[in-house]
Amino acid sequence: MSGKKRKNNKLKELYKNPLPIEFIDEKRGNNFELVKSVNDVTNVSLFNFLNIFIKSIKQMISYKLRNLFNKNLNKKDKIINLHFENVIDNEYLISVIGEDSSQRDYLWFNGFFGKGTLSRSQPTWYQRQLAKSDTKTKGNNVALEDMTRIRRQQRMIFKEKREIYEKKVEEMKQNNILNPYEKLINEYLELRNLKEQIAKQKGIAIHKKKPIPKIELNKEEFSDDDIDEEYEILTDQEDFILTIEEYLYLKLNVSKATQSLWNSKYNLILQPEIKMNKLIHIAQLRETIYQYAIYSFLRNKKYIVKDGLKFGVDFIVYDKKGPVFQHAEYGVLIRKIDMNQEMKTEDILSRLRVLNTSMKKMILVDIESTMKDEEWIIVKKEWSLLETNKECEKMFMNLVEKCKIEQVLLKRWSTDRNRE
């Protein structure tokens, strides 16, 4: 087996769970989940459905009986400690504040929830700093963030040299100089070699540092007492943040599922509790419901959904694998039909062009509620008066269920790529 396949298999094993839910027996968990997820019996044969259903009932009864005689089978709590910071008026930043990286790793490796503030996605800042300080690596362990930074520097150097060369050529044309100078030819060859070097580069790119000049010092001028060595202890300074949609999905879907499923290993608990009508202000209630409705709609189809601000859209969607295995295939642009948010054709086409440059397709999602504006005014008044989180969650989910979603796949026609 090649090294590439072994690495791919390790990644598949590491990211095997699409959600932070672990089962005592994976096969039993899958069977039980399949029974719960079957909404239309016509998609599954009656024989298979009854077979899976009977097996699941037997497994559940046997587990309950064992649990009566053995207390060690009781599920343990998987606690995720969070911090809610009111950054702007009525806008909260949600971050994971565990003593070590185990809590954020659990969310990342089981569904790609969250993002590191000093990394592209997975929080790797601490490991990158350790790799830089470790002289044994000798630059072989280069992270993706460093590779991107190095390649951007190389492109910048190439553009600067190309601009200088073009200016000199233009000056020669204006002065009617037909025979180019030898120096200019050498600069052109240097520029071409640099371009070829960048184009051929497929592995890890590392800048060669300039040699440090040796300085001879007289031993009499310095003594051991004058040397004051300072050691800086490296600590993990990277925050791990969750979007409001990710937090709500973990809270309202995943956490409740771990507590209701009889064969899950852990009860996922997010603490501390924060009232939903405090986290979601009245002014953002309707928009948050729409955003969450689409997020949960895509998540329930086992897609990996991340923030799409970088590409000018609401979400980017990975096709059931995640950012470690591939680039996002789709960008999701949301149109809230009944909120009077006008979106011109130019707005859609400009975002489509940005997505097209990164080889992504656009999913245009139209969402609206069956409720009228007068009903929303009453809902907002009731939302601010709710006292318990249970009431807030129930009302929020009821409002989500009243949303209607329609989606259209858009592709950009390009004359260069779509010739007949």
Short mmCIF file of C-alpha atoms in Angstrom, two decimals:
data_model
loop_
_atom_site.label_atom_id
_atom_site.label_comp_id
_atom_site.label_asym_id
_atom_site.label_seq_id
_atom_site.Cartn_x
_atom_site.Cartn_y
_atom_site.Cartn_z
CA MET A 1 0.00 0.00 0.00
CA SER A 2 1.41 3.40 -0.95
CA GLY A 3 2.05 6.12 1.60
CA LYS A 4 -0.72 8.27 0.12
CA LYS A 5 -3.33 5.52 0.57
CA ARG A 6 -2.18 4.80 4.14
CA LYS A 7 -2.47 8.48 5.00
CA ASN A 8 -5.94 8.65 3.42
CA ASN A 9 -7.09 5.61 5.39
CA LYS A 10 -5.83 7.15 8.62
CA LEU A 11 -7.75 10.34 7.89
CA LYS A 12 -10.91 8.37 7.14
CA GLU A 13 -10.59 6.56 10.46
CA LEU A 14 -9.91 9.84 12.28
CA TYR A 15 -12.92 11.61 10.74
CA LYS A 16 -15.28 8.63 10.58
CA ASN A 17 -18.07 10.21 12.67
CA PRO A 18 -20.15 12.85 10.82
CA LEU A 19 -21.48 14.15 14.17
CA PRO A 20 -20.15 14.18 17.76
CA ILE A 21 -22.21 11.08 18.62
CA GLU A 22 -20.39 7.86 19.49
CA PHE A 23 -22.20 4.54 19.74
CA ILE A 24 -21.39 1.60 21.99
CA ASP A 25 -21.65 -0.61 18.92
CA GLU A 26 -21.34 1.25 15.62
CA LYS A 27 -23.41 -1.28 13.66
CA ARG A 28 -26.20 -1.13 16.19
CA GLY A 29 -26.08 2.63 16.20
CA ASN A 30 -26.34 2.77 12.43
CA ASN A 31 -29.26 0.35 12.39
CA PHE A 32 -31.17 2.31 14.98
CA GLU A 33 -30.44 5.61 13.24
CA LEU A 34 -31.61 4.18 9.93
CA VAL A 35 -34.95 3.21 11.46
CA LYS A 36 -35.34 6.69 12.93
CA SER A 37 -34.39 8.45 9.70
CA VAL A 38 -36.79 6.51 7.45
CA ASN A 39 -39.62 8.95 6.78
CA ASP A 40 -40.93 7.28 3.64
CA VAL A 41 -41.31 3.53 3.81
CA THR A 42 -41.53 3.32 0.02
CA ASN A 43 -37.79 4.06 -0.22
CA VAL A 44 -37.02 0.83 1.72
CA SER A 45 -38.48 -2.59 1.13
CA LEU A 46 -40.94 -3.75 3.76
CA PHE A 47 -38.87 -6.86 4.54
CA ASN A 48 -35.66 -4.87 5.19
CA PHE A 49 -37.49 -2.29 7.24
CA LEU A 50 -39.08 -4.93 9.52
CA ASN A 51 -35.79 -6.83 9.77
CA ILE A 52 -33.88 -3.73 10.93
CA PHE A 53 -36.70 -2.67 13.22
CA ILE A 54 -36.91 -6.07 15.01
CA LYS A 55 -33.12 -6.22 15.41
CA SER A 56 -33.08 -2.73 16.92
CA ILE A 57 -35.86 -3.59 19.40
CA LYS A 58 -34.00 -6.74 20.51
CA GLN A 59 -30.77 -4.81 20.96
CA MET A 60 -32.50 -2.08 22.93
CA ILE A 61 -34.21 -4.59 25.27
CA SER A 62 -30.94 -6.47 25.88
CA TYR A 63 -29.14 -3.21 26.60
CA LYS A 64 -31.83 -2.10 29.07
CA LEU A 65 -31.67 -5.45 30.90
CA ARG A 66 -27.88 -5.29 31.18
CA ASN A 67 -28.12 -1.72 32.37
CA LEU A 68 -30.37 -2.75 35.27
CA PHE A 69 -27.75 -5.14 36.68
CA ASN A 70 -24.61 -3.21 35.80
CA LYS A 71 -24.40 0.46 36.73
CA ASN A 72 -21.12 0.87 34.86
CA LEU A 73 -23.09 0.82 31.60
CA ASN A 74 -24.66 4.19 32.40
CA LYS A 75 -23.69 6.86 29.92
CA LYS A 76 -21.06 9.42 30.87
CA ASP A 77 -21.27 13.15 30.24
CA LYS A 78 -19.14 14.72 27.53
CA ILE A 79 -18.92 18.35 28.66
CA ILE A 80 -18.00 21.21 26.32
CA ASN A 81 -17.17 24.43 28.18
CA LEU A 82 -18.16 27.57 26.29
CA HIS A 83 -17.68 31.29 26.71
CA PHE A 84 -20.21 33.84 25.46
CA GLU A 85 -18.76 37.29 24.84
CA ASN A 86 -20.99 40.21 23.92
CA VAL A 87 -18.73 41.73 21.25
CA ILE A 88 -21.22 44.19 19.73
CA ASP A 89 -24.69 45.13 20.89
CA ASN A 90 -26.73 41.91 20.96
CA GLU A 91 -24.03 40.01 19.03
CA TYR A 92 -22.24 37.20 20.86
CA LEU A 93 -18.94 35.46 20.11
CA ILE A 94 -19.10 31.79 21.13
CA SER A 95 -15.78 30.09 21.91
CA VAL A 96 -14.67 26.79 23.48
CA ILE A 97 -12.56 27.36 26.62
CA GLY A 98 -11.42 23.90 27.73
CA GLU A 99 -8.21 23.55 29.75
CA ASP A 100 -6.69 21.50 26.93
CA SER A 101 -7.48 20.88 23.28
CA SER A 102 -9.56 17.73 23.89
CA GLN A 103 -12.93 19.52 23.80
CA ARG A 104 -12.33 21.42 20.58
CA ASP A 105 -10.70 18.36 18.99
CA TYR A 106 -13.81 16.33 19.83
CA LEU A 107 -15.99 18.85 17.98
CA TRP A 108 -13.60 19.17 15.05
CA PHE A 109 -12.88 15.48 14.42
CA ASN A 110 -16.56 14.58 14.77
CA GLY A 111 -18.24 16.75 12.18
CA PHE A 112 -15.82 19.66 11.59
CA PHE A 113 -17.58 22.00 14.00
CA GLY A 114 -15.84 25.30 14.84
CA LYS A 115 -12.80 27.16 13.52
CA GLY A 116 -9.42 28.24 14.85
CA THR A 117 -8.94 32.01 14.84
CA LEU A 118 -5.24 31.76 13.85
CA SER A 119 -5.62 28.94 11.32
CA ARG A 120 -7.46 28.31 8.06
CA SER A 121 -9.95 25.95 9.70
CA GLN A 122 -8.54 23.28 12.02
CA PRO A 123 -6.74 24.90 15.01
CA THR A 124 -3.07 24.12 14.25
CA TRP A 125 -1.35 27.31 15.45
CA TYR A 126 0.21 25.69 18.52
CA GLN A 127 1.57 22.71 16.56
CA ARG A 128 2.97 25.06 13.90
CA GLN A 129 4.82 27.08 16.49
CA LEU A 130 6.26 23.93 18.04
CA ALA A 131 7.37 22.72 14.60
CA LYS A 132 9.11 26.04 13.93
CA SER A 133 10.95 25.95 17.24
CA ASP A 134 11.96 22.30 16.82
CA THR A 135 15.34 22.22 15.11
CA LYS A 136 15.01 18.48 14.41
CA THR A 137 12.29 19.02 11.82
CA LYS A 138 14.65 21.10 9.64
CA GLY A 139 11.69 22.64 7.83
CA ASN A 140 10.22 19.31 6.67
CA ASN A 141 7.03 19.74 8.71
CA VAL A 142 5.44 22.71 6.99
CA ALA A 143 1.77 23.45 7.64
CA LEU A 144 -0.72 24.43 4.95
CA GLU A 145 -0.92 27.98 6.30
CA ASP A 146 2.85 28.41 5.92
CA MET A 147 2.85 26.89 2.42
CA THR A 148 0.15 29.36 1.35
CA ARG A 149 2.08 32.29 2.82
CA ILE A 150 5.32 31.24 1.07
CA ARG A 151 3.65 30.80 -2.32
CA ARG A 152 2.00 34.21 -2.02
CA GLN A 153 5.41 35.75 -1.33
CA GLN A 154 6.87 34.03 -4.38
CA ARG A 155 4.06 35.30 -6.61
CA MET A 156 4.55 38.81 -5.24
CA ILE A 157 8.29 38.72 -6.03
CA PHE A 158 7.55 37.48 -9.55
CA LYS A 159 5.01 40.28 -10.16
CA GLU A 160 7.43 42.95 -8.90
CA LYS A 161 10.22 41.73 -11.18
CA ARG A 162 7.84 41.49 -14.14
CA GLU A 163 6.71 45.07 -13.58
CA ILE A 164 10.32 46.31 -13.53
CA TYR A 165 11.09 44.40 -16.74
CA GLU A 166 8.01 45.76 -18.55
CA LYS A 167 8.91 49.34 -17.58
CA LYS A 168 12.40 48.95 -19.05
CA VAL A 169 11.02 47.48 -22.27
CA GLU A 170 8.60 50.41 -22.56
CA GLU A 171 11.46 52.91 -22.05
CA MET A 172 13.47 51.22 -24.79
CA LYS A 173 10.52 51.44 -27.19
CA GLN A 174 10.08 55.15 -26.49
CA ASN A 175 13.80 55.79 -27.08
CA ASN A 176 13.74 53.75 -30.34
CA ILE A 177 16.32 51.31 -29.02
CA LEU A 178 16.10 48.25 -31.24
CA ASN A 179 18.99 46.22 -29.88
CA PRO A 180 18.22 45.15 -26.29
CA TYR A 181 20.91 45.41 -23.73
CA GLU A 182 22.61 42.33 -22.39
CA LYS A 183 21.47 43.23 -18.90
CA LEU A 184 17.85 43.34 -20.01
CA ILE A 185 18.15 39.89 -21.60
CA ASN A 186 19.59 38.49 -18.40
CA GLU A 187 16.71 39.98 -16.40
CA TYR A 188 14.24 38.41 -18.82
CA LEU A 189 15.89 35.01 -18.48
CA GLU A 190 15.90 35.35 -14.72
CA LEU A 191 12.21 36.23 -14.78
CA ARG A 192 11.39 33.24 -16.99
CA ASN A 193 13.35 30.85 -14.78
CA LEU A 194 11.53 32.18 -11.73
CA LYS A 195 8.16 31.60 -13.40
CA GLU A 196 9.12 28.05 -14.41
CA GLN A 197 10.31 27.33 -10.89
CA ILE A 198 6.98 28.44 -9.41
CA ALA A 199 5.00 26.49 -12.02
CA LYS A 200 6.93 23.23 -11.46
CA GLN A 201 6.75 23.46 -7.71
CA LYS A 202 4.29 20.89 -6.38
CA GLY A 203 5.74 19.91 -3.03
CA ILE A 204 6.65 21.93 0.02
CA ALA A 205 8.14 25.33 -0.69
CA ILE A 206 10.66 26.74 1.77
CA HIS A 207 12.61 29.98 1.54
CA LYS A 208 16.35 29.65 1.83
CA LYS A 209 17.53 31.95 4.54
CA LYS A 210 20.55 34.15 3.90
CA PRO A 211 23.66 32.97 5.73
CA ILE A 212 24.33 34.90 8.91
CA PRO A 213 27.76 36.60 8.78
CA LYS A 214 30.21 35.37 11.33
CA ILE A 215 31.40 37.97 13.85
CA GLU A 216 34.54 37.38 15.84
CA LEU A 217 34.41 38.65 19.40
CA ASN A 218 37.16 39.08 21.91
CA LYS A 219 36.61 36.83 24.91
CA GLU A 220 37.90 39.54 27.22
CA GLU A 221 35.09 41.93 26.28
CA PHE A 222 32.34 39.59 27.50
CA SER A 223 32.03 37.40 30.54
CA ASP A 224 29.47 34.78 31.59
CA ASP A 225 27.87 37.22 33.98
CA ASP A 226 26.88 39.51 31.12
CA ILE A 227 24.85 36.80 29.37
CA ASP A 228 21.18 36.85 30.34
CA GLU A 229 19.26 34.10 28.61
CA GLU A 230 15.49 34.45 28.48
CA TYR A 231 13.22 31.51 27.81
CA GLU A 232 9.66 32.08 26.66
CA ILE A 233 7.12 29.38 27.53
CA LEU A 234 4.96 28.69 24.49
CA THR A 235 1.24 28.58 25.27
CA ASP A 236 -1.70 27.98 22.97
CA GLN A 237 -3.06 31.44 22.16
CA GLU A 238 -5.58 30.35 19.54
CA ASP A 239 -9.30 30.63 20.20
CA PHE A 240 -11.76 28.07 18.86
CA ILE A 241 -15.03 29.71 17.88
CA LEU A 242 -18.46 28.39 16.90
CA THR A 243 -20.95 30.16 14.68
CA ILE A 244 -24.45 30.72 16.02
CA GLU A 245 -25.78 28.05 13.61
CA GLU A 246 -23.21 25.49 14.79
CA TYR A 247 -23.99 26.17 18.44
CA LEU A 248 -27.75 25.88 17.92
CA TYR A 249 -27.36 22.67 15.94
CA LEU A 250 -25.19 21.12 18.66
CA LYS A 251 -27.59 22.33 21.33
CA LEU A 252 -30.96 21.55 19.76
CA ASN A 253 -30.10 18.51 17.64
CA VAL A 254 -26.93 16.70 18.68
CA SER A 255 -27.12 17.19 22.45
CA LYS A 256 -30.75 16.07 22.60
CA ALA A 257 -29.97 13.08 20.35
CA THR A 258 -27.18 11.84 22.67
CA GLN A 259 -29.58 11.94 25.61
CA SER A 260 -32.43 10.18 23.81
CA LEU A 261 -30.46 7.46 21.96
CA TRP A 262 -30.17 4.41 24.21
CA ASN A 263 -26.87 3.15 22.72
CA SER A 264 -24.81 6.36 22.58
CA LYS A 265 -21.61 6.41 24.68
CA TYR A 266 -21.89 9.96 25.98
CA ASN A 267 -24.38 12.66 26.79
CA LEU A 268 -23.10 15.77 25.03
CA ILE A 269 -23.55 18.75 27.38
CA LEU A 270 -22.84 22.36 26.44
CA GLN A 271 -22.25 24.58 29.45
CA PRO A 272 -22.92 27.13 30.78
CA GLU A 273 -26.56 27.55 29.86
CA ILE A 274 -27.53 30.84 28.24
CA LYS A 275 -31.10 31.89 27.58
CA MET A 276 -31.86 31.74 23.88
CA ASN A 277 -33.83 35.00 23.96
CA LYS A 278 -30.69 36.63 25.36
CA LEU A 279 -28.38 35.02 22.80
CA ILE A 280 -30.75 35.79 19.93
CA HIS A 281 -32.08 39.32 20.15
CA ILE A 282 -35.53 40.23 18.85
CA ALA A 283 -34.02 42.16 15.93
CA GLN A 284 -32.09 39.06 14.72
CA LEU A 285 -34.72 36.42 15.56
CA ARG A 286 -36.28 36.04 12.12
CA GLU A 287 -33.00 36.08 10.24
CA THR A 288 -31.39 33.61 12.68
CA ILE A 289 -34.32 31.22 12.24
CA TYR A 290 -33.91 31.32 8.45
CA GLN A 291 -30.14 30.81 8.65
CA TYR A 292 -30.51 27.91 11.07
CA ALA A 293 -33.31 26.30 9.05
CA ILE A 294 -31.05 26.09 5.97
CA TYR A 295 -27.97 25.06 8.00
CA SER A 296 -29.84 22.19 9.70
CA PHE A 297 -31.48 21.24 6.39
CA LEU A 298 -28.05 20.71 4.79
CA ARG A 299 -26.51 19.14 7.90
CA ASN A 300 -29.27 16.59 8.15
CA LYS A 301 -28.37 15.49 4.63
CA LYS A 302 -24.85 14.73 6.00
CA TYR A 303 -23.18 17.68 4.25
CA ILE A 304 -20.44 19.63 6.03
CA VAL A 305 -21.49 23.29 6.21
CA LYS A 306 -19.07 26.14 6.98
CA ASP A 307 -19.23 29.93 6.87
CA GLY A 308 -18.96 31.36 3.34
CA LEU A 309 -17.99 34.97 4.02
CA LYS A 310 -14.67 34.54 2.18
CA PHE A 311 -16.54 33.81 -1.07
CA GLY A 312 -19.34 36.36 -0.63
CA VAL A 313 -22.03 33.78 0.21
CA ASP A 314 -23.78 32.63 3.37
CA PHE A 315 -22.40 29.06 3.53
CA ILE A 316 -19.98 26.80 1.70
CA VAL A 317 -20.83 23.11 1.49
CA TYR A 318 -18.49 20.11 1.43
CA ASP A 319 -19.83 16.97 -0.21
CA LYS A 320 -20.09 14.66 2.85
CA LYS A 321 -16.32 14.45 3.47
CA GLY A 322 -15.07 17.73 4.83
CA PRO A 323 -12.27 20.29 4.40
CA VAL A 324 -9.49 17.79 5.17
CA PHE A 325 -10.29 15.65 2.12
CA GLN A 326 -11.41 18.15 -0.53
CA HIS A 327 -12.35 21.72 -1.32
CA ALA A 328 -15.93 22.89 -0.92
CA GLU A 329 -18.02 22.08 -3.98
CA TYR A 330 -20.89 24.53 -3.44
CA GLY A 331 -21.55 28.03 -2.20
CA VAL A 332 -24.99 28.72 -0.72
CA LEU A 333 -26.59 32.13 -1.27
CA ILE A 334 -29.78 32.74 0.73
CA ARG A 335 -32.66 34.92 -0.44
CA LYS A 336 -35.17 35.74 2.28
CA ILE A 337 -38.27 36.21 0.18
CA ASP A 338 -40.64 37.66 2.78
CA MET A 339 -38.15 40.03 4.45
CA ASN A 340 -38.05 42.56 1.61
CA GLN A 341 -34.35 41.99 1.05
CA GLU A 342 -33.87 42.86 -2.60
CA MET A 343 -31.10 41.11 -4.49
CA LYS A 344 -30.30 42.36 -7.97
CA THR A 345 -29.16 40.16 -10.81
CA GLU A 346 -25.74 41.81 -10.65
CA ASP A 347 -25.37 40.76 -7.00
CA ILE A 348 -26.02 37.12 -7.83
CA LEU A 349 -23.79 37.09 -10.93
CA SER A 350 -20.89 38.79 -9.13
CA ARG A 351 -20.95 36.15 -6.38
CA LEU A 352 -21.30 33.42 -8.98
CA ARG A 353 -18.18 34.68 -10.70
CA VAL A 354 -16.21 34.63 -7.42
CA LEU A 355 -17.32 31.04 -6.81
CA ASN A 356 -16.46 30.11 -10.39
CA THR A 357 -12.86 31.26 -9.96
CA SER A 358 -12.50 28.75 -7.11
CA MET A 359 -14.24 25.94 -9.05
CA LYS A 360 -17.45 26.01 -6.99
CA LYS A 361 -21.09 25.86 -7.98
CA MET A 362 -23.77 28.08 -6.50
CA ILE A 363 -26.90 26.89 -4.75
CA LEU A 364 -29.45 29.70 -4.65
CA VAL A 365 -31.81 29.02 -1.72
CA ASP A 366 -35.12 30.85 -1.37
CA ILE A 367 -36.67 30.71 2.10
CA GLU A 368 -39.85 32.13 3.52
CA SER A 369 -42.19 31.49 6.42
CA THR A 370 -45.85 30.55 6.29
CA MET A 371 -46.46 33.22 8.96
CA LYS A 372 -47.56 36.73 8.09
CA ASP A 373 -45.85 39.94 9.22
CA GLU A 374 -48.56 40.59 11.81
CA GLU A 375 -47.89 37.19 13.37
CA TRP A 376 -44.16 37.93 13.52
CA ILE A 377 -44.84 41.07 15.57
CA ILE A 378 -46.70 38.97 18.14
CA VAL A 379 -43.94 36.32 18.13
CA LYS A 380 -41.25 38.90 18.85
CA LYS A 381 -43.18 40.23 21.83
CA GLU A 382 -43.67 36.72 23.21
CA TRP A 383 -40.00 35.84 22.56
CA SER A 384 -38.69 38.57 24.86
CA LEU A 385 -41.08 37.51 27.67
CA LEU A 386 -40.15 33.81 27.78
CA GLU A 387 -38.59 32.86 31.12
CA THR A 388 -37.12 29.38 30.64
CA ASN A 389 -34.81 27.95 28.03
CA LYS A 390 -37.17 25.05 27.44
CA GLU A 391 -39.89 27.46 26.32
CA CYS A 392 -37.44 29.30 24.08
CA GLU A 393 -36.25 26.08 22.42
CA LYS A 394 -39.78 24.85 21.82
CA MET A 395 -40.88 28.15 20.27
CA PHE A 396 -37.72 28.41 18.16
CA MET A 397 -38.12 24.91 16.70
CA ASN A 398 -41.81 25.54 15.98
CA LEU A 399 -40.86 28.63 13.99
CA VAL A 400 -38.18 26.67 12.08
CA GLU A 401 -40.74 24.05 11.07
CA LYS A 402 -42.89 26.77 9.46
CA CYS A 403 -40.16 27.66 6.95
CA LYS A 404 -40.43 26.72 3.28
CA ILE A 405 -37.18 26.12 1.39
CA GLU A 406 -36.57 25.98 -2.36
CA GLN A 407 -33.15 25.52 -3.97
CA VAL A 408 -31.75 26.07 -7.45
CA LEU A 409 -28.32 25.04 -8.73
CA LEU A 410 -26.63 27.79 -10.78
CA LYS A 411 -23.66 27.38 -13.11
CA ARG A 412 -21.78 30.15 -14.89
CA TRP A 413 -21.49 29.81 -18.65
CA SER A 414 -17.99 30.69 -19.83
CA THR A 415 -17.05 31.09 -23.51
CA ASP A 416 -13.57 29.68 -22.84
CA ARG A 417 -14.76 26.49 -21.16
CA ASN A 418 -18.14 25.89 -22.80
CA ARG A 419 -17.35 25.99 -26.52
CA GLU A 420 -19.30 23.73 -28.83
#
